[in-house]
Coordinates of C-alpha atoms in Angstrom, one line a residue:
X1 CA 6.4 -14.3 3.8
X2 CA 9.0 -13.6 6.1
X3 CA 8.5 -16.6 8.0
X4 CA 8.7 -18.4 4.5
X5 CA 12.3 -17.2 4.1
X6 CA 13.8 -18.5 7.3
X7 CA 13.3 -22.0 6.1
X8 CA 16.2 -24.6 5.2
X9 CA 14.2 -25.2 1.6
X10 CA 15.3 -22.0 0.5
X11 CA 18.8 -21.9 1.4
X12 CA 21.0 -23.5 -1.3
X13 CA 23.7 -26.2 -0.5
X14 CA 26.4 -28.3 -1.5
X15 CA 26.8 -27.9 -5.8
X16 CA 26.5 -31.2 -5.5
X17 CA 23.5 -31.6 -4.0
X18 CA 21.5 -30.5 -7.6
X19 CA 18.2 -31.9 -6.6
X20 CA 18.1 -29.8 -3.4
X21 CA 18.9 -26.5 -5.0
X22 CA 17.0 -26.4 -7.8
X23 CA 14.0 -26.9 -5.6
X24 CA 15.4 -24.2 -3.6
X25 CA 15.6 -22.0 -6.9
X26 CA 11.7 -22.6 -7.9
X27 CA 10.2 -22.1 -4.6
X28 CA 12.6 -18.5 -4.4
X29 CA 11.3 -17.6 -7.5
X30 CA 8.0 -18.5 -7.0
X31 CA 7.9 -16.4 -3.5
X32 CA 9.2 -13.7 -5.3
X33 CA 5.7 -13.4 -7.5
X34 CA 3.3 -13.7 -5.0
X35 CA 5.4 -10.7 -2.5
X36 CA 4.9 -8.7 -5.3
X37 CA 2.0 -9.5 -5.8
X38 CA 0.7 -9.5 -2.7
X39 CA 2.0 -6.1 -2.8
X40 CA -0.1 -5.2 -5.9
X41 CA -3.3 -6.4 -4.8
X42 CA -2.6 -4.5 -1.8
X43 CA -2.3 -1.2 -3.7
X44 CA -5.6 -1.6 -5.4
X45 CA -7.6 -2.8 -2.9
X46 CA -6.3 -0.1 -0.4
X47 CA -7.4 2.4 -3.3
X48 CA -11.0 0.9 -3.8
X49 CA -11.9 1.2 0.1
X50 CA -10.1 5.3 -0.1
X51 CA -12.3 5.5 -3.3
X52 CA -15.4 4.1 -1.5
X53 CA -14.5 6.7 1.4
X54 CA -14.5 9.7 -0.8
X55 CA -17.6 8.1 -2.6
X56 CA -19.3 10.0 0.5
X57 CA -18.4 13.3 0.4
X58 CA -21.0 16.0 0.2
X59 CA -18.8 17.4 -2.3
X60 CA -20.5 17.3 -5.7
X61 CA -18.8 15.2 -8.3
X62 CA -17.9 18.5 -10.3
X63 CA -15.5 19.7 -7.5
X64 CA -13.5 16.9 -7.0
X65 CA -10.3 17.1 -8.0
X66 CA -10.1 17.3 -12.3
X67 CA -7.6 14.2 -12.2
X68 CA -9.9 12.3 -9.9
X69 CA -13.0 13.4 -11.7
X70 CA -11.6 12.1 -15.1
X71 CA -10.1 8.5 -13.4
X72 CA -13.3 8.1 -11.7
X73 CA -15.0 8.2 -15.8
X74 CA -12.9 8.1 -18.8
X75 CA -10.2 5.7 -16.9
X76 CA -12.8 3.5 -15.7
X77 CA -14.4 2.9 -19.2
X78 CA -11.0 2.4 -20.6
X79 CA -9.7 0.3 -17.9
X80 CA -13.2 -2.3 -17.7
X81 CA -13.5 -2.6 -21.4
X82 CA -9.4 -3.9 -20.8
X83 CA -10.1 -6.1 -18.6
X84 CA -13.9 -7.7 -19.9
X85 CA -11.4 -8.8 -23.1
X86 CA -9.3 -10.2 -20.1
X87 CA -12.1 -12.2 -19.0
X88 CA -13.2 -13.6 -22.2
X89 CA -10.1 -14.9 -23.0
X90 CA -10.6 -16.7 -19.7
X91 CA -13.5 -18.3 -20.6
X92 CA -15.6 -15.7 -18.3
X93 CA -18.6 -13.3 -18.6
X94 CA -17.4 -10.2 -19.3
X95 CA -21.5 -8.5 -19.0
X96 CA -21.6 -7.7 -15.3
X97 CA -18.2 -6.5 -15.2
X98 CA -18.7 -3.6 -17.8
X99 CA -22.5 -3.4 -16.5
X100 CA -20.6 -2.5 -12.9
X101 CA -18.4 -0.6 -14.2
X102 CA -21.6 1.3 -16.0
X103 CA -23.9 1.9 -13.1
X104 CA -20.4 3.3 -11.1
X105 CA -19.7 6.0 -14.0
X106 CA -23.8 6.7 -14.2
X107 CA -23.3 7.5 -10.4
X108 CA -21.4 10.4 -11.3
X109 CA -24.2 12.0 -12.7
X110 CA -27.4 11.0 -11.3
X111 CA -25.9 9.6 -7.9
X112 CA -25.5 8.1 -5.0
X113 CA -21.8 8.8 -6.1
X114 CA -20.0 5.2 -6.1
X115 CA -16.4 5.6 -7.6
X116 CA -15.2 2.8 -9.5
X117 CA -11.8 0.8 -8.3
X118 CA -11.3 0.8 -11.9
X119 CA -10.4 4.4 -11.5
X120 CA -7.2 3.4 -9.9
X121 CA -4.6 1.2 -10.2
X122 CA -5.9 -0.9 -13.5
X123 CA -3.6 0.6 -16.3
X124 CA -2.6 -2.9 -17.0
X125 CA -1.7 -6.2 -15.4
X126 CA 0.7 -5.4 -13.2
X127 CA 1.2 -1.9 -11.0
X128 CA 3.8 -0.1 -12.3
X129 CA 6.0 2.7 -10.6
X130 CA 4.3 5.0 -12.1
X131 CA 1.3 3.8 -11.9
X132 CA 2.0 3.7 -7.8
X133 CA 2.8 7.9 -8.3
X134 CA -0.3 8.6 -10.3
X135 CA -2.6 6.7 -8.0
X136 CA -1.8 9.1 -5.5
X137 CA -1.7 12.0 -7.5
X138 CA -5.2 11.7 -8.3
X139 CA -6.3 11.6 -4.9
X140 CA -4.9 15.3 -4.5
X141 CA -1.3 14.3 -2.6
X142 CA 2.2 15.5 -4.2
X143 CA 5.4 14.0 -4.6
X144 CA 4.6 10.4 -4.0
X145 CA 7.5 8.5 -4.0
X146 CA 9.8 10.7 -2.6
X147 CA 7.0 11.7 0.7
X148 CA 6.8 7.8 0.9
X149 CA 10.8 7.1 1.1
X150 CA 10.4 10.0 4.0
X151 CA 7.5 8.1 5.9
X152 CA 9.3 4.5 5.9
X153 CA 12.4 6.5 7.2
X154 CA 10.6 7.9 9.9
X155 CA 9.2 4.2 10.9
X156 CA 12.2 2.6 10.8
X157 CA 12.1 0.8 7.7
X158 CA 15.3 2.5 5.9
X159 CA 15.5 5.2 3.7
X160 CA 16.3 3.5 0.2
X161 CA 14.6 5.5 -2.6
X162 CA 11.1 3.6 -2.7
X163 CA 10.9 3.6 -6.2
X164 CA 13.8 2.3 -6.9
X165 CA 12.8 0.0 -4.8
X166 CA 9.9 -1.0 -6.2
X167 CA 10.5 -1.2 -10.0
X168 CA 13.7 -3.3 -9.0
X169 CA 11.1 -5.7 -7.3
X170 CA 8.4 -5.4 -10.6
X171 CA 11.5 -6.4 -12.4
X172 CA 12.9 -9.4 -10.2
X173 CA 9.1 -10.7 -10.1
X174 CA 8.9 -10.7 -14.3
X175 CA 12.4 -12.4 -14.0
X176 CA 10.9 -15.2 -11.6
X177 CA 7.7 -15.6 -13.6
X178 CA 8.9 -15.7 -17.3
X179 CA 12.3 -17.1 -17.6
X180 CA 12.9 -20.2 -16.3
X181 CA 16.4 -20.0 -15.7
X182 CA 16.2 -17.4 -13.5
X183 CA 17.4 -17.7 -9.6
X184 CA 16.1 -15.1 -7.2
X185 CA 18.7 -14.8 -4.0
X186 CA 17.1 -15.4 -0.4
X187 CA 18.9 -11.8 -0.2
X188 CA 17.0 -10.0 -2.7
X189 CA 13.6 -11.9 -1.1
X190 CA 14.5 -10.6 2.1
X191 CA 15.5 -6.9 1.3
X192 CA 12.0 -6.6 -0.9
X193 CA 9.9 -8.5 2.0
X194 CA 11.6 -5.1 4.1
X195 CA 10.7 -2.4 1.3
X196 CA 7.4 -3.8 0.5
X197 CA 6.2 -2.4 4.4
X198 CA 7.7 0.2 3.7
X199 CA 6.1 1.0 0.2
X200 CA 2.5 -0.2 1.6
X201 CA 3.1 1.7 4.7
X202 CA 4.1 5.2 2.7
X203 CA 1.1 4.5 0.3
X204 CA -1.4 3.7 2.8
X205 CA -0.8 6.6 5.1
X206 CA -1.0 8.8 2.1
X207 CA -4.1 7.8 0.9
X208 CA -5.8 7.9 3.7
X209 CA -4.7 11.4 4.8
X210 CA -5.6 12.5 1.3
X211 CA -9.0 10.6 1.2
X212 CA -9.7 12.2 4.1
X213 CA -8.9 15.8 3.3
X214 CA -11.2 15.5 0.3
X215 CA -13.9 13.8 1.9
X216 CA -14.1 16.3 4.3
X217 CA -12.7 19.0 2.0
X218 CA -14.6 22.6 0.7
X219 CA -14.4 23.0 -3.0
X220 CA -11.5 25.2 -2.4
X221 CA -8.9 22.3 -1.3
X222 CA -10.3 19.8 -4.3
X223 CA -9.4 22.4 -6.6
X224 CA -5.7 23.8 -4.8
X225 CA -2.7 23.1 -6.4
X226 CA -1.4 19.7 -4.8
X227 CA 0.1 19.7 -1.3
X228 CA 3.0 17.5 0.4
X229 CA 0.7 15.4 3.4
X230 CA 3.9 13.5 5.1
X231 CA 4.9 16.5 7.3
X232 CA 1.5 16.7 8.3
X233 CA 0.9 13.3 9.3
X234 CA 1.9 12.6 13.1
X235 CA 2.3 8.8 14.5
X236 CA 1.9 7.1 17.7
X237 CA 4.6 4.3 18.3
X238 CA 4.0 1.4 19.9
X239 CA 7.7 -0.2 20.9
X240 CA 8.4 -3.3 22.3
X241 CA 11.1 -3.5 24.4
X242 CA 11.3 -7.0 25.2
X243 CA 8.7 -6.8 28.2
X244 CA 6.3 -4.2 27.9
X245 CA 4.3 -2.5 25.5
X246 CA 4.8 1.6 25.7
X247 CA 2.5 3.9 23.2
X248 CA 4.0 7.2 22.8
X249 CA 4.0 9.7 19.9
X250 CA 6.9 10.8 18.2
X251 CA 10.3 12.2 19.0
X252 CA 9.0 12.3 22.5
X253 CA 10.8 11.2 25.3
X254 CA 8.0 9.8 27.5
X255 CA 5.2 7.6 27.3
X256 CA 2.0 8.0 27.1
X257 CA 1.5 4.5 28.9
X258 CA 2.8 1.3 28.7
X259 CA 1.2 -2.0 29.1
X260 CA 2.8 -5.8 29.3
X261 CA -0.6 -6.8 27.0
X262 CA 0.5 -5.9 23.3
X263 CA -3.9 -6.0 22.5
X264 CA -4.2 -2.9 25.2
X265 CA -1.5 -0.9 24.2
X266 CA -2.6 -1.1 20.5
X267 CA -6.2 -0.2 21.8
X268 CA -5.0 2.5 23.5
X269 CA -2.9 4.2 21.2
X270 CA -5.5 3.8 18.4
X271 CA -8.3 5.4 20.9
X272 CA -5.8 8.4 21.1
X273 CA -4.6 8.6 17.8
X274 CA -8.4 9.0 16.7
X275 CA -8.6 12.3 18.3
X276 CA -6.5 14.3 15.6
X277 CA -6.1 11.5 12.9
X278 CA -2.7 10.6 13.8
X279 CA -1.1 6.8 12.5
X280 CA -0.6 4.2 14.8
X281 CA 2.6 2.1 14.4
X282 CA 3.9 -0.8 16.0
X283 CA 7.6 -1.3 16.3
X284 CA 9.9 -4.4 17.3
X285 CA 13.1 -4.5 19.6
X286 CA 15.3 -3.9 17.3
X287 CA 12.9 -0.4 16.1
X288 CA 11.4 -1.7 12.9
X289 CA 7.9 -1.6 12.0
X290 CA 5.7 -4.7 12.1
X291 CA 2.2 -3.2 12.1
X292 CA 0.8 0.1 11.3
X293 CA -3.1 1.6 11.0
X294 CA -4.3 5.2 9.6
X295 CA -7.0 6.6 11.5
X296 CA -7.6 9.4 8.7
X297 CA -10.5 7.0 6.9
X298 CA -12.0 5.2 9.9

């Protein structure tokens, strides 16, 4: 996407030249949709594979965490039967969906446990802010947005409230895909392309960490009063510096190595961060991230 927005077709010229700008206008909006929604599909799918991680704990269903225990059947049943009358308005069999969705809220019963993705992230057609804050207050992890906003800080990716952030994009995308005078700025592309890591960044190493916890969690933690995870999350950079490659973990002064081959240092700092579930993030020259990986849910 961001390589998208360095292109001339974007950038508006001459008022005279009419032709040229309004094509520059449609493709802006129409980049402006598919970041967010790239965005969107990112936050549900991340939440299935969590949900399919936690699907094998040896927890029984019962001492999970209430919130997650009600998503995982009462949203799921609501959820599917919205999205089956999606589907037949779309000229598609809505039968396997619900029978899916079925066999996935049976499972909580009779087992092998397999959580629905329904149970997160499906209150309508688009992802909503809060929606974003509930997903990952069911999986057991408190103040979202605000433990999110501290994570992108932390990786270099600013520290602009995140959810702000993100309903101001959910509101520029419904601007670019309903009215059709409307004229997205290759500023406001750029500064969402920048929050949109951060957001998926925040949300991904949240979910994992609290994944994790519960996976591996006694019935004591699924059933605790929420904690804050972002303190407790550590990270292994990877910076580039122009020439080399150096891994080292945060707020410390040396490396643990450095490497000109970008492949081995990312190797290397994954293999270390596995040993106490630490993040691995990649940063550019000028300190921002680029690339990032939990280890909590490998």
């Amino acid at each position: 996407m961001q390589d998208a927005l360095a292109q001339p077709l974007l950038i508006d010229q001459a008022l005279t030249d009419v032709s040229h700008n309004n094509r520059a206008r449609i493709l802006r909006n129409g980049l402006m949709v598919v970041t967010f929604s790239a965005l969107e599909d990112f936050i549900r799918e991340r939440s299935a594979e969590v949900l399919g991680y936690i699907s094998r704990t040896a927890l029984v269903f019962s001492d999970l965490p209430r919130d997650l225990v009600l998503a995982a059947t009462v949203e799921v049943m609501r959820a599917a039967h919205a999205h089956a009358k999606m589907a037949s308005r779309q000229g598609d069999d809505p039968v396997p969906l619900l029978q899916q969705a079925a066999s996935e809220v049976a499972s909580t019963l009779t087992g092998p446990l397999h959580i629905s993705k329904f149970s997160l992230g499906y209150n309508g057609s688009n992802v909503g802010a809060d929606e974003v804050s509930s997903i990952l207050k069911t999986l057991h992890a408190a103040d979202p947005w605000n433990e999110m906003t501290r994570l992108g800080s932390r990786v270099g990716l600013g520290g602009v409230p995140l959810r702000d952030a993100y309903a101001q994009g959910l509101r520029l995308r419904n601007r670019a895909a309903h009215k059709a005078d409307s004229n997205i700025q290759p500023s406001e592309l750029l500064t969402f392309c920048q929050q949109a890591k951060a957001i998926a960044l925040g949300f991904d190493l949240l979910a994992s960490r609290a994944a994790r916890l519960i996976h591996d969690s006694v019935t004591s933690f699924a059933q605790a009063s929420r904690p804050k995870l972002a303190d407790d999350i550590s990270i292994i950079f990877v910076d580039f510096d122009g020439r080399r490659y150096a891994c080292k973990k945060e707020k410390a002064r040396r490396a643990l190595k450095t490497d000109p081959d970008r492949n081995a240092a990312w190797l290397y700092a994954i293999s270390k961060a596995r040993l106490s579930y630490d993040a691995v993030v990649e940063r550019d020259k000028s300190g921002t991230a680029i690339r990032w990986e939990s280890t909590d849910c490998a």
